[in-house]
Short mmCIF file of C-alpha atoms in Angstrom, two decimals:
data_model
loop_
_atom_site.label_atom_id
_atom_site.label_comp_id
_atom_site.label_asym_id
_atom_site.label_seq_id
_atom_site.Cartn_x
_atom_site.Cartn_y
_atom_site.Cartn_z
CA MET A 185 106.43 79.74 105.56
CA LYS A 186 108.17 82.20 103.24
CA ALA A 187 110.66 84.38 105.10
CA ILE A 188 112.41 87.71 104.53
CA ASP A 189 115.56 88.40 106.56
CA LEU A 190 116.48 92.07 106.85
CA HIS A 191 120.16 91.78 107.75
CA SER A 192 123.22 89.63 107.12
CA ASP A 193 126.97 90.21 106.78
CA THR A 194 127.48 87.40 104.30
CA ILE A 195 129.05 89.56 101.58
CA LEU A 196 131.84 90.68 103.91
CA ARG A 197 132.40 87.06 104.93
CA LEU A 198 132.71 86.04 101.28
CA ARG A 199 135.26 88.79 100.73
CA GLU A 200 137.35 87.31 103.53
CA LYS A 201 136.72 83.67 102.55
CA THR A 202 138.00 83.99 99.00
CA ASP A 203 137.68 80.25 98.33
CA GLU A 204 133.92 80.25 99.01
CA ASN A 205 130.79 81.55 97.36
CA LEU A 206 127.15 81.50 98.35
CA PHE A 207 126.76 77.95 97.03
CA THR A 208 129.80 76.55 98.86
CA SER A 209 129.70 78.74 101.97
CA THR A 210 130.35 77.12 105.34
CA GLY A 211 129.01 80.18 107.17
CA HIS A 212 125.58 80.85 108.58
CA ILE A 213 124.06 81.53 105.16
CA SER A 214 124.38 79.43 102.03
CA PHE A 215 122.04 79.01 99.09
CA GLU A 216 121.03 75.55 100.32
CA LYS A 217 120.17 76.91 103.79
CA LEU A 218 118.09 79.69 102.23
CA VAL A 219 116.11 77.06 100.32
CA ARG A 220 115.67 74.85 103.38
CA GLY A 221 114.50 77.83 105.43
CA ASP A 222 111.98 78.83 102.73
CA VAL A 223 113.60 82.27 102.45
CA THR A 224 112.05 84.29 99.66
CA CYS A 225 114.31 87.32 100.13
CA GLN A 226 117.65 87.72 101.88
CA CYS A 227 118.96 91.21 102.53
CA PHE A 228 122.73 91.37 102.02
CA ALA A 229 124.41 94.30 103.78
CA LEU A 230 127.59 95.90 102.52
CA PHE A 231 129.47 96.52 105.78
CA THR A 232 132.69 98.48 105.30
CA LYS A 233 135.44 97.89 107.81
CA MET A 234 136.76 101.21 109.08
CA HIS A 235 139.24 102.70 111.55
CA GLU A 236 141.07 100.16 113.71
CA ILE A 237 139.49 97.11 112.10
CA ALA A 238 140.26 98.11 108.49
CA ASP A 239 142.39 95.41 106.89
CA ASP A 240 143.38 96.86 103.50
CA ASP A 241 144.75 100.02 101.91
CA LEU A 242 141.57 100.96 100.06
CA THR A 243 139.62 104.14 100.64
CA PRO A 244 136.23 103.64 102.33
CA PHE A 245 134.29 104.04 99.10
CA GLU A 246 136.67 101.70 97.25
CA ARG A 247 136.04 99.20 100.03
CA VAL A 248 132.26 99.33 99.74
CA SER A 249 132.56 99.18 95.94
CA ALA A 250 134.60 95.96 96.25
CA LEU A 251 131.81 94.49 98.37
CA HIS A 252 129.25 95.55 95.79
CA ASP A 253 131.29 93.71 93.15
CA ILE A 254 131.01 90.54 95.25
CA PHE A 255 127.25 91.00 95.64
CA GLN A 256 126.91 91.31 91.86
CA ARG A 257 129.20 88.30 91.33
CA GLU A 258 127.01 86.14 93.55
CA VAL A 259 123.77 87.20 91.87
CA ASN A 260 125.09 87.03 88.32
CA GLY A 261 126.84 83.71 88.95
CA SER A 262 123.80 82.01 90.44
CA GLY A 263 122.46 80.66 87.18
CA GLY A 264 119.20 82.53 87.68
CA ARG A 265 118.55 81.05 91.11
CA LEU A 266 119.12 84.44 92.75
CA ARG A 267 117.90 87.77 91.41
CA GLN A 268 118.36 91.24 92.82
CA ALA A 269 115.08 92.71 94.04
CA PHE A 270 114.38 96.44 94.15
CA SER A 271 110.80 96.39 95.41
CA ALA A 272 108.07 94.32 97.03
CA SER A 273 106.67 93.49 93.59
CA ASP A 274 110.09 92.17 92.51
CA ILE A 275 110.16 89.86 95.52
CA LEU A 276 106.69 88.52 94.79
CA GLU A 277 107.44 88.03 91.08
CA ASN A 278 110.69 86.21 91.87
CA GLU A 279 108.81 84.04 94.36
CA ARG A 280 106.24 83.08 91.72
CA ASN A 281 109.12 82.08 89.42
CA GLY A 282 110.88 80.00 92.07
CA VAL A 283 113.75 82.49 92.42
CA ILE A 284 115.21 83.76 95.71
CA SER A 285 115.48 87.55 95.89
CA ALA A 286 118.70 89.23 96.98
CA MET A 287 118.16 92.76 98.29
CA LEU A 288 121.11 95.11 98.62
CA THR A 289 121.49 97.12 101.83
CA ILE A 290 124.25 99.25 103.35
CA GLU A 291 125.45 99.03 106.96
CA GLY A 292 127.15 102.26 108.03
CA LEU A 293 127.60 105.24 105.72
CA ASP A 294 131.18 105.94 106.79
CA CYS A 295 131.87 104.60 103.29
CA LEU A 296 130.47 107.79 101.71
CA GLU A 297 133.50 109.81 102.84
CA GLY A 298 131.15 112.75 103.36
CA LYS A 299 130.41 113.05 99.63
CA ILE A 300 126.84 113.25 98.34
CA GLU A 301 127.98 111.91 94.95
CA ASN A 302 128.92 108.66 96.70
CA ALA A 303 125.43 108.50 98.20
CA ARG A 304 124.01 108.91 94.70
CA LYS A 305 126.21 106.03 93.58
CA ILE A 306 124.84 103.57 96.16
CA VAL A 307 121.34 104.68 95.19
CA SER A 308 122.21 103.80 91.58
CA TRP A 309 123.26 100.31 92.72
CA GLY A 310 119.70 99.73 93.89
CA ALA A 311 120.37 99.74 97.63
CA ARG A 312 116.94 99.76 99.29
CA ILE A 313 117.96 100.16 102.97
CA ALA A 314 120.89 102.03 104.52
CA SER A 315 121.99 102.62 108.11
CA LEU A 316 123.69 105.92 108.88
CA THR A 317 126.31 104.59 111.32
CA TRP A 318 127.95 101.49 112.66
CA ASN A 319 129.91 101.83 115.92
CA TRP A 320 131.78 105.04 115.08
CA GLU A 321 130.86 108.66 114.64
CA ASN A 322 130.98 109.72 111.00
CA GLU A 323 130.04 112.67 108.80
CA LEU A 324 126.31 111.93 109.18
CA ALA A 325 125.70 111.07 112.81
CA SER A 326 126.86 109.43 116.05
CA PRO A 327 126.41 105.77 117.02
CA GLN A 328 124.83 104.18 120.07
CA SER A 329 127.08 104.79 123.09
CA SER A 330 127.38 104.53 126.86
CA ASP A 331 128.44 108.20 126.80
CA PRO A 332 125.24 110.28 127.32
CA THR A 333 126.62 113.15 125.23
CA VAL A 334 127.29 110.88 122.25
CA MET A 335 124.03 108.97 122.74
CA GLY A 336 122.04 112.20 122.73
CA ALA A 337 123.69 113.64 119.62
CA GLY A 338 121.43 114.22 116.64
CA LEU A 339 122.11 114.13 112.92
CA LYS A 340 124.75 116.34 111.34
CA PRO A 341 124.02 118.53 108.29
CA PHE A 342 125.35 115.85 105.92
CA GLY A 343 122.99 113.34 107.55
CA HIS A 344 120.07 115.65 106.74
CA GLU A 345 121.31 115.96 103.14
CA VAL A 346 121.61 112.20 102.68
CA ILE A 347 118.15 111.55 104.15
CA GLU A 348 116.68 114.08 101.69
CA LEU A 349 118.32 112.14 98.85
CA PHE A 350 117.03 108.84 100.24
CA ASN A 351 113.49 110.20 100.54
CA GLU A 352 113.62 111.22 96.89
CA ASN A 353 114.76 107.73 95.86
CA ASN A 354 112.69 105.51 98.17
CA VAL A 355 115.66 104.30 100.22
CA ILE A 356 114.60 103.25 103.72
CA VAL A 357 116.71 104.67 106.57
CA ASP A 358 117.91 102.05 109.05
CA VAL A 359 118.24 103.22 112.68
CA SER A 360 120.10 100.13 113.98
CA HIS A 361 123.42 101.26 115.53
CA LEU A 362 122.31 104.91 115.58
CA SER A 363 122.41 107.17 118.67
CA ASP A 364 119.14 107.86 120.45
CA GLY A 365 119.27 111.49 119.34
CA GLY A 366 119.83 110.41 115.77
CA PHE A 367 116.91 107.99 116.01
CA TRP A 368 114.49 110.77 116.87
CA ASP A 369 115.82 112.98 114.08
CA VAL A 370 115.30 110.15 111.58
CA ILE A 371 111.75 109.60 112.83
CA GLY A 372 111.03 113.24 112.06
CA LEU A 373 112.88 113.47 108.74
CA SER A 374 112.63 110.14 106.92
CA ASP A 375 109.71 109.00 104.83
CA LYS A 376 110.38 105.35 105.74
CA VAL A 377 112.26 103.96 108.75
CA VAL A 378 113.40 100.49 109.79
CA ALA A 379 115.51 98.96 112.54
CA THR A 380 116.89 96.03 110.58
CA HIS A 381 118.51 94.21 113.52
CA SER A 382 117.55 95.64 116.91
CA ASN A 383 115.85 94.12 119.97
CA CYS A 384 114.15 95.51 123.10
CA ARG A 385 116.05 97.58 125.67
CA ALA A 386 113.43 96.84 128.33
CA VAL A 387 114.22 93.12 128.04
CA THR A 388 117.98 93.38 127.56
CA PRO A 389 119.42 96.77 128.62
CA ASP A 390 121.93 97.23 125.83
CA ASN A 391 122.22 100.58 124.07
CA ARG A 392 121.92 98.84 120.71
CA ASN A 393 118.35 97.87 121.56
CA LEU A 394 115.21 99.99 121.21
CA THR A 395 113.37 101.62 124.11
CA ASP A 396 109.62 101.12 124.35
CA GLU A 397 109.12 104.73 123.25
CA MET A 398 111.24 104.04 120.16
CA ILE A 399 109.31 100.87 119.37
CA ARG A 400 106.02 102.76 119.51
CA ALA A 401 107.42 105.59 117.35
CA LEU A 402 108.74 103.09 114.80
CA ALA A 403 105.36 101.36 114.69
CA ASP A 404 103.52 104.69 114.33
CA LYS A 405 105.81 105.51 111.39
CA GLY A 406 104.89 102.22 109.71
CA GLY A 407 108.36 100.76 110.26
CA VAL A 408 109.49 97.35 111.45
CA ALA A 409 112.11 96.00 113.85
CA GLY A 410 114.05 92.94 112.75
CA LEU A 411 114.76 90.46 115.57
CA ASN A 412 118.54 90.29 116.06
CA PHE A 413 119.90 86.82 116.87
CA CYS A 414 123.11 88.10 118.54
CA SER A 415 123.35 86.87 122.14
CA ALA A 416 124.51 90.25 123.50
CA PHE A 417 121.22 91.84 122.41
CA LEU A 418 119.06 88.92 123.55
CA THR A 419 120.35 88.45 127.09
CA ASP A 420 122.67 90.13 129.58
CA ASP A 421 123.79 86.87 131.25
CA LYS A 422 127.15 86.94 129.37
CA SER A 423 126.67 83.35 128.25
CA HIS A 424 127.41 84.13 124.57
CA GLU A 425 124.51 81.79 123.80
CA SER A 426 121.74 82.87 121.43
CA ARG A 427 118.68 80.99 122.63
CA ILE A 428 115.21 80.67 121.16
CA SER A 429 113.70 81.20 124.61
CA ASP A 430 115.25 84.69 124.74
CA MET A 431 114.08 85.44 121.21
CA VAL A 432 110.54 84.60 122.30
CA LEU A 433 110.77 87.14 125.14
CA HIS A 434 111.86 89.91 122.77
CA VAL A 435 109.23 89.11 120.14
CA ARG A 436 106.46 89.06 122.72
CA HIS A 437 107.65 92.40 124.09
CA LEU A 438 107.80 93.93 120.62
CA LEU A 439 104.29 92.64 119.97
CA ASN A 440 102.92 93.98 123.24
CA VAL A 441 104.52 97.42 122.86
CA GLY A 442 104.45 98.05 119.11
CA GLY A 443 101.77 95.72 117.80
CA GLU A 444 101.85 92.97 115.21
CA ASP A 445 102.77 95.25 112.30
CA VAL A 446 106.22 96.12 113.75
CA LEU A 447 107.56 92.53 113.83
CA ALA A 448 110.24 91.31 111.42
CA LEU A 449 113.37 89.14 111.16
CA GLY A 450 116.89 90.62 111.15
CA SER A 451 119.20 87.75 112.00
CA ASP A 452 122.63 89.39 111.64
CA PHE A 453 123.89 86.07 110.27
CA ASP A 454 127.58 85.91 109.36
CA GLY A 455 128.13 88.95 111.57
CA ILE A 456 127.65 87.31 114.96
CA GLY A 457 129.44 84.63 116.95
CA GLY A 458 128.91 82.48 120.01
CA LYS A 459 126.64 79.47 120.30
CA LEU A 460 123.53 79.99 118.17
CA GLU A 461 120.45 77.83 118.62
CA VAL A 462 119.25 79.24 115.29
CA ASP A 463 122.53 79.20 113.38
CA GLY A 464 121.24 79.62 109.85
CA PRO A 465 118.07 80.34 107.88
CA ASP A 466 117.40 76.61 107.67
CA LYS A 467 116.51 76.83 111.38
CA PHE A 468 113.86 79.56 110.90
CA PRO A 469 111.08 76.92 111.15
CA ARG A 470 112.33 75.97 114.61
CA LEU A 471 111.95 79.60 115.77
CA TYR A 472 108.53 79.83 114.12
CA GLU A 473 107.25 76.79 116.00
CA ALA A 474 108.59 78.08 119.32
CA LEU A 475 106.85 81.43 118.81
CA HIS A 476 103.62 79.68 117.91
CA ARG A 477 103.83 77.49 121.02
CA ALA A 478 104.30 80.71 123.01
CA GLY A 479 100.87 81.84 121.87
CA ILE A 480 101.64 83.94 118.80
CA THR A 481 99.14 83.16 116.07
CA HIS A 482 99.98 81.94 112.59
CA ARG A 483 98.53 85.17 111.20
CA VAL A 484 100.86 87.34 113.29
CA LEU A 485 103.82 85.16 112.37
CA GLU A 486 102.97 85.49 108.68
CA LYS A 487 103.31 89.23 109.16
CA MET A 488 106.61 88.88 111.00
CA TRP A 489 108.08 86.47 108.49
CA LYS A 490 107.18 88.37 105.34
CA GLU A 491 104.15 90.63 105.08
CA ASN A 492 105.24 93.52 107.30
CA ILE A 493 108.44 93.93 105.31
CA LEU A 494 106.63 93.78 101.99
CA ARG A 495 104.27 96.50 103.22
CA LEU A 496 107.19 98.71 104.24
CA LEU A 497 108.92 98.19 100.89
#
């Protein structure tokens, strides 16, 4: 079944693995694995390393621009086998032509340096989804946190300004990594909302996951939640093992709380470690079969794999 994956960190990995490209990659995602997993669209996030994990002398916006150059290199060097998609209709047209769509997304808007002109630049690149934060506070908002004050913080004025720009340009706001207070502000302000790679807090009590109230609000807004394959958000047993059985629990909870239209895939491939039972898109069929055996119908899984995301786009 054709799949759309809402989140990967493959572009950052290719920046660090300078001797690899998408066709030779030894990471979670490669072109061959996308084909074997019947992926019709892979979202490629530009994640900018900041603060203590920054590993170069570039400014934040220079850093995200370098990642965008790599994204363009991979698409333009694919011999027509990959094509950037800007809309649902692009994805469907590429699919009809036997081409895999590459959709550009942004993870963490620290890279904007607090400048609206930089936000306009990423819009011009064709980014369709953008998350406001990663794990640090920035000029827009605060991240998820164990500190109640930080967790309750809402959007800053620049966050409001950027969301207004995104609404004008059909960029979907991603609430993964965002504080709870920021989440509720986004629900009220954004035309379209997504949690590209977030699971259920009621199943695994991690602050990165969504509460039931958030899941219902996301569903009411017409958004989707992409199942994150990272072990820390699937289980609290500290095993560092990402298991299909835990994924089934989260998907069933999402379905029960938010309904079938909120389901999606958001693997976080090339951004997660540990032992992964689904360690690449080529293993998506294995997850599909497990979910079907757990009682989820083919029709609901069609929505989770592709249709819900196309509707949102």
